[in-house]
Amino acid sequence: MRVLNLFKIATKAIVLNKTRTLLTMLGIIIGVASVIAMLAIGEGSKESIRTTISSMGSNMITIRPGADDRGPARGSGGNVQTLVLEDFNKIKEQASLLSNITPVVNGSGQVINGANNWPSTIYGVNPEYLDIKAVGLQSGSMFTDIDVKSASKVALIGQTVVDNVFPDGQEPVGQMIRFNNIPFKVIGVLEEKGENTFGQDQDDVVVAPYTTVQKRILAIDYLNQIMASAISEDDASEAVTQVTDILRSQHKLMNVDEDDFTVRSMEELISTFSSTSEMLTILLVAVASISLLIGGIGIMNIMYVSVKERTKEIGLRMAVGGKGSDILMQFLIEAILISVTGGVLGVILGLGATVFIENFLNWPTSVAMYSIVISFAVCAVTGIFFGWYPARKASALDPITALRYE
Amino acid sequence: MSKEIIKIENLKREFTMGNETVHALKGISYSIKEGEFVTIMGSSGSGKSTMLNILGCLDQPTSGTYEIDGVRVKDLNRNQLATIRNEKIGFIFQSYNLLARTSAIENVELPLLYNSKVSSEERRERAIKALEMVGLGERLHHTPSQLSGGQQQRVAIARSLVNNPVMILADEATGNLDTRTSYEIMSLFQELNKKGITITFVTHEPDIATFSSRTIVLKDGDIIQDYQNHNILSAADELAKLPKQDH
Ligand SMILES: Nc1ncnc2c1ncn2[C@@H]1O[C@H](COP(=O)(O)OP(=O)(O)OP(=O)(O)O)[C@@H](O)[C@H]1O
Ligand SMILES: [Mg+2]
């Protein structure tokens, strides 16, 4: 009954003071909305970096011949011939944490189609290569294990190669091209991937069975590299250890011997990027906290002034018999109603702004639950506290002192 | 012999402003018995409002004692004082103190909102009745800004009656009313007084004092006169004697 009455009083007071209510709410709405939108932008770019990395194959593992690049043999990795098909077979057979694995041989040369020629790189791989690199096909199909076995002269080409050797917009699939004078039938075009993080054009490639490249182009029987993918990102480092162990025993290395190969996961790269995006988030959180602080001060001001302004009203309410607790409860209910309504509207506006930014500015966004919770909580608590605190002070006065307040 | 509802002794109220002290009440003592109708007179600044605020439990004296119905006000806590203001006292402010942008009826209902024993239907009924008593039955939903000064004053009077107080403290309740309306209000007060309600009425007008049973005159914070009125006039009779309203 008493609370119901106070609730009625509070709602009446809110309706009576429309302008004040709107101003207070506006502070809360803008505070909450800006924080949500800002953090959505931050989280969005963080997420887009993460997707970029995983599109490069975040669980990819590379095995190169020769000791770690940091060693004295640096730069000579290409010439070391310690990685052979036997190694590949052993790893494929024994490494349980790998989902796909392919031998890699590569060499550069000229791609020729009639009068058009273009310098590019050929990668000799097996069909699992596409999954490891997380690349799809625009048209045509991948070669098969049978093509590998028979060293078929078939190839897939990237978009940059297509643009340069088929400049008149001819459909490349089914056409014949030459790579270093060896004819290849184009059986597919790789999906466009653009430049990678290091500025390399990932579409400037020719992909063919590794057997073909080994025999017809490079005339070698060793491998330049083995590429694999771990079952999951989390297993990547474990998989690196596994591969290292297999190769050490395969190469019959003693405990004192150094590895004569290098196994790397994308982990290092990922950790660099996550620390960059971590920085970005920290920065945005800092900016958001400042705007939240400013918003909070705004709310505080409006609440404080508007309650002060109503000291006379508080005096009158006490004069006709309102107890201190009645007055406090009224102002608390008012502050809660205003703050919560403002907070909810702020969340709606923030989400709306995020949708707008995503669709019209084409910035990646991702709304974080914590931004909603924190901004809402901070604004609501500030609003409630500064609605309550001056009311508490006013209700501690003698009624006549409050009534005389100008 | 009826009991003393108000008893003050050596009551002082000082206001300190910087290093200057205003002695608004300089140690006054008197008592008012239940059922009395007292008018308090005195020139402007003599301390009438200051005294009435203390009697209404809205302000605390600097020193001296005030007993209401045998209880020392000093011994009561803030909640108990609020309950007394809510249930026992009807206070009419010199400056009305109505809630702005709030209708007459809601202003009058205000004291009852803080009394959880009164239901919302009863609250409305009593507020309408109180407004009808002061002749504002037609102005229930007007806000103060839509009412004349005298009408606002009558809303304030209705608000003081709505809680059925045992004691009414009025600070110049007729200050803004024409003779006819103020006589109507005085006759209302006389009726209430006959029902046993104690009334303390601050006024500047000597003719108003003739309707009361006792007059206390203040000057510069001291009582200079305190006399019983042996020839109490009936406000209703005086009202009848007034010339009919000229058009
Ligand atoms: N809050 C206050 N602070 C300082 N001085 C005050 C305060 N209230 C009243 N006074 C002083 O106390 C004295 C008495 O004031 P009070 O309001 O009681 O006069 P009053 O008799 O009601 O006068 P009026 O007939 O004009 O209403 C005045 O001199 C006034 O200046
Ligand atoms: Mg006065």
XYZ file of C-alpha atoms and ligand atoms in Angstrom, chain A residues 400-401 404, chain B residues 13-17 20-25 40-53 59 94 171-172 202-204 218 220-221, ligand 1:
69
model
C 10.697 24.473 7.015
C 14.364 24.710 5.994
C 12.624 27.920 2.322
C 14.249 30.908 18.249
C 17.373 32.533 16.940
C 18.568 32.715 13.376
C 22.268 33.054 12.826
C 23.330 34.678 9.632
C 24.627 38.385 13.115
C 21.953 36.757 15.257
C 18.268 37.513 14.774
C 16.220 36.882 17.909
C 12.896 36.057 16.309
C 11.359 34.684 19.504
C -2.160 35.613 16.995
C -1.614 39.185 15.965
C 1.343 41.459 15.647
C 3.148 43.606 13.158
C 5.175 42.233 10.297
C 8.385 40.617 11.456
C 7.171 40.173 15.027
C 7.726 36.396 14.931
C 4.243 35.039 14.219
C 5.261 32.663 11.408
C 8.352 31.580 13.293
C 6.202 30.609 16.260
C 3.567 28.859 14.177
C 6.213 26.804 12.354
C 10.908 23.807 12.899
C 1.357 31.972 4.546
C -0.754 31.471 8.889
C -2.751 34.361 7.451
C -2.349 34.210 12.625
C -3.856 37.368 11.223
C -3.297 41.067 10.661
C 3.389 39.588 19.583
C 9.542 41.856 18.350
C 9.524 38.265 19.533
N 15.039 31.572 8.131
C 15.284 32.762 8.684
N 16.532 33.218 8.688
C 16.814 34.424 9.232
N 15.904 35.221 9.800
C 14.626 34.801 9.814
C 14.258 33.566 9.245
N 12.920 33.415 9.399
C 12.493 34.510 10.023
N 13.521 35.344 10.272
C 13.436 36.623 10.967
O 12.647 36.443 12.121
C 11.813 37.543 12.309
C 10.369 37.064 12.425
O 9.934 36.587 11.180
P 8.497 35.982 10.960
O 8.469 35.404 9.596
O 8.182 35.104 12.068
O 7.603 37.286 10.991
P 6.028 37.401 10.906
O 5.568 37.874 12.184
O 5.461 36.146 10.397
O 5.877 38.542 9.814
P 4.785 38.680 8.650
O 3.562 39.262 9.293
O 5.421 39.678 7.723
O 4.590 37.371 8.067
C 12.030 38.490 11.159
O 12.848 39.543 11.593
C 12.762 37.668 10.135
O 13.667 38.448 9.441
